[in-house]
PDB file of C-alpha atoms in Angstrom:
ATOM      1  CA  THR Y   1      31.076   3.536   2.958  1.00 48.00           C
ATOM      2  CA  LEU Y   2      28.040   4.726   4.845  1.00 53.00           C
ATOM      3  CA  SER Y   3      28.803   2.174   7.552  1.00 54.00           C
ATOM      4  CA  ASP Y   4      32.317   3.452   8.275  1.00 54.00           C
ATOM      5  CA  THR Y   5      33.231   1.850  11.609  1.00 51.00           C
ATOM      6  CA  SER Y   6      35.774   4.543  12.432  1.00 56.00           C
ATOM      7  CA  ALA Y   7      33.039   7.185  12.653  1.00 56.00           C
ATOM      8  CA  PRO Y   8      31.624   8.065  16.071  1.00 62.00           C
ATOM      9  CA  ALA Y   9      28.272   6.553  17.001  1.00 70.00           C
ATOM     10  CA  ALA Y  10      25.275   8.498  15.747  1.00 75.00           C
ATOM     11  CA  PRO Y  11      22.747   9.793  18.277  1.00 80.00           C
ATOM     12  CA  GLY Y  12      19.446   7.975  18.727  1.00 84.00           C
ATOM     13  CA  GLY Y  13      16.901   8.727  16.022  1.00 91.00           C
ATOM     14  CA  ALA Y  14      19.608   9.769  13.556  1.00 96.00           C
ATOM     15  CA  ILE Y  15      19.030   9.653   9.815  1.00 97.00           C
ATOM     16  CA  ARG Y  16      21.679   9.401   7.102  1.00 98.00           C
ATOM     17  CA  VAL Y  17      20.827  11.714   4.194  1.00 98.00           C
ATOM     18  CA  VAL Y  18      22.533  12.171   0.830  1.00 98.00           C
ATOM     19  CA  PRO Y  19      21.310  15.283  -0.964  1.00 97.00           C
ATOM     20  CA  ASP Y  20      21.799  15.587  -4.705  1.00 96.00           C
ATOM     21  CA  ALA Y  21      25.043  17.387  -5.556  1.00 92.00           C
ATOM     22  CA  GLY Y  22      22.988  19.992  -7.408  1.00 94.00           C
ATOM     23  CA  MET Y  23      20.885  20.920  -4.358  1.00 95.00           C
ATOM     24  CA  SER Y  24      21.645  24.477  -3.321  1.00 95.00           C
ATOM     25  CA  LEU Y  25      22.659  25.297   0.218  1.00 95.00           C
ATOM     26  CA  SER Y  26      19.551  27.447   0.631  1.00 96.00           C
ATOM     27  CA  ALA Y  27      17.298  24.571  -0.505  1.00 97.00           C
ATOM     28  CA  TRP Y  28      19.082  22.156   1.879  1.00 97.00           C
ATOM     29  CA  ASN Y  29      18.713  24.591   4.785  1.00 97.00           C
ATOM     30  CA  ALA Y  30      15.060  25.229   3.951  1.00 97.00           C
ATOM     31  CA  LEU Y  31      14.371  21.484   3.878  1.00 97.00           C
ATOM     32  CA  LEU Y  32      16.030  20.974   7.254  1.00 97.00           C
ATOM     33  CA  HIS Y  33      14.060  23.885   8.711  1.00 97.00           C
ATOM     34  CA  THR Y  34      10.749  22.665   7.266  1.00 96.00           C
ATOM     35  CA  LEU Y  35      11.267  19.155   8.679  1.00 96.00           C
ATOM     36  CA  ASP Y  36      12.695  20.438  11.998  1.00 96.00           C
ATOM     37  CA  LEU Y  37      15.977  18.601  11.454  1.00 98.00           C
ATOM     38  CA  GLN Y  38      19.536  19.581  12.282  1.00 97.00           C
ATOM     39  CA  VAL Y  39      22.845  18.293  10.953  1.00 97.00           C
ATOM     40  CA  VAL Y  40      24.969  16.542  13.580  1.00 97.00           C
ATOM     41  CA  GLY Y  41      27.607  15.074  11.267  1.00 96.00           C
ATOM     42  CA  GLY Y  42      29.010  15.080   7.775  1.00 95.00           C
ATOM     43  CA  PRO Y  43      29.364  15.281   5.013  1.00 95.00           C
ATOM     44  CA  ASN Y  44      31.368  12.095   4.797  1.00 95.00           C
ATOM     45  CA  GLY Y  45      33.322  10.909   1.757  1.00 94.00           C
ATOM     46  CA  VAL Y  46      30.173  10.117  -0.234  1.00 93.00           C
ATOM     47  CA  GLY Y  47      28.348  13.304   0.708  1.00 95.00           C
ATOM     48  CA  ALA Y  48      26.128  11.807   3.420  1.00 97.00           C
ATOM     49  CA  TYR Y  49      25.033  13.894   6.381  1.00 97.00           C
ATOM     50  CA  THR Y  50      23.713  12.669   9.704  1.00 97.00           C
ATOM     51  CA  VAL Y  51      20.642  14.586  10.835  1.00 98.00           C
ATOM     52  CA  VAL Y  52      18.380  14.396  13.881  1.00 97.00           C
ATOM     53  CA  ALA Y  53      15.041  15.944  14.746  1.00 96.00           C
ATOM     54  CA  THR Y  54      15.250  19.098  16.838  1.00 95.00           C
ATOM     55  CA  ASP Y  55      12.237  17.734  18.755  1.00 94.00           C
ATOM     56  CA  PRO Y  56      12.016  13.929  18.363  1.00 91.00           C
ATOM     57  CA  ALA Y  57       8.558  13.846  19.965  1.00 90.00           C
ATOM     58  CA  ALA Y  58       7.206  16.213  17.315  1.00 90.00           C
ATOM     59  CA  THR Y  59       9.110  14.669  14.382  1.00 90.00           C
ATOM     60  CA  PRO Y  60       9.403  10.876  14.723  1.00 93.00           C
ATOM     61  CA  GLN Y  61      12.308   9.308  12.817  1.00 95.00           C
ATOM     62  CA  ALA Y  62      10.067   7.206  10.536  1.00 95.00           C
ATOM     63  CA  GLN Y  63       8.021  10.264   9.559  1.00 95.00           C
ATOM     64  CA  ALA Y  64      11.156  12.301   8.822  1.00 96.00           C
ATOM     65  CA  VAL Y  65      12.635   9.492   6.694  1.00 97.00           C
ATOM     66  CA  GLN Y  66       9.396   9.188   4.728  1.00 97.00           C
ATOM     67  CA  ARG Y  67       9.246  12.940   4.091  1.00 97.00           C
ATOM     68  CA  LEU Y  68      12.926  13.082   3.097  1.00 98.00           C
ATOM     69  CA  ARG Y  69      12.473  10.196   0.645  1.00 97.00           C
ATOM     70  CA  ALA Y  70       9.543  12.028  -0.943  1.00 97.00           C
ATOM     71  CA  THR Y  71      11.601  15.198  -1.391  1.00 96.00           C
ATOM     72  CA  ARG Y  72      13.042  16.042  -4.783  1.00 95.00           C
ATOM     73  CA  GLY Y  73      16.826  16.316  -4.586  1.00 96.00           C
ATOM     74  CA  ILE Y  74      17.331  13.676  -1.883  1.00 98.00           C
ATOM     75  CA  GLN Y  75      19.194  10.649  -3.189  1.00 97.00           C
ATOM     76  CA  LEU Y  76      19.115   8.613   0.012  1.00 97.00           C
ATOM     77  CA  ALA Y  77      17.445   8.829   3.404  1.00 98.00           C
ATOM     78  CA  GLU Y  78      17.903   5.933   5.813  1.00 97.00           C
ATOM     79  CA  PRO Y  79      17.539   5.560   9.567  1.00 97.00           C
ATOM     80  CA  VAL Y  80      20.860   4.977  11.301  1.00 94.00           C
ATOM     81  CA  SER Y  81      20.723   1.695  13.161  1.00 79.00           C
ATOM     82  CA  ALA Y  82      22.164   1.419  16.639  1.00 59.00           C
ATOM     83  CA  PRO Y  83      25.692  -0.034  16.806  1.00 58.00           C
TER      84      PRO Y  83
END
């Protein structure tokens, strides 16, 4: 599951993202670049990645989640809660 307790703790401001299986690698990379996000974990067993802002002051977590949710090809975008 997305809440796998055996996984290491996610960094502050992390977001769990599940891109559509049909999203190309170039589209995924372009999205991350556009939103100033970087992958810090994943994919896990369900295809979820953990991403964080490269500059959290410039890209607040709530804003990044909102933009990810509005992006075609993203199945899920949720903030990672603190353990």
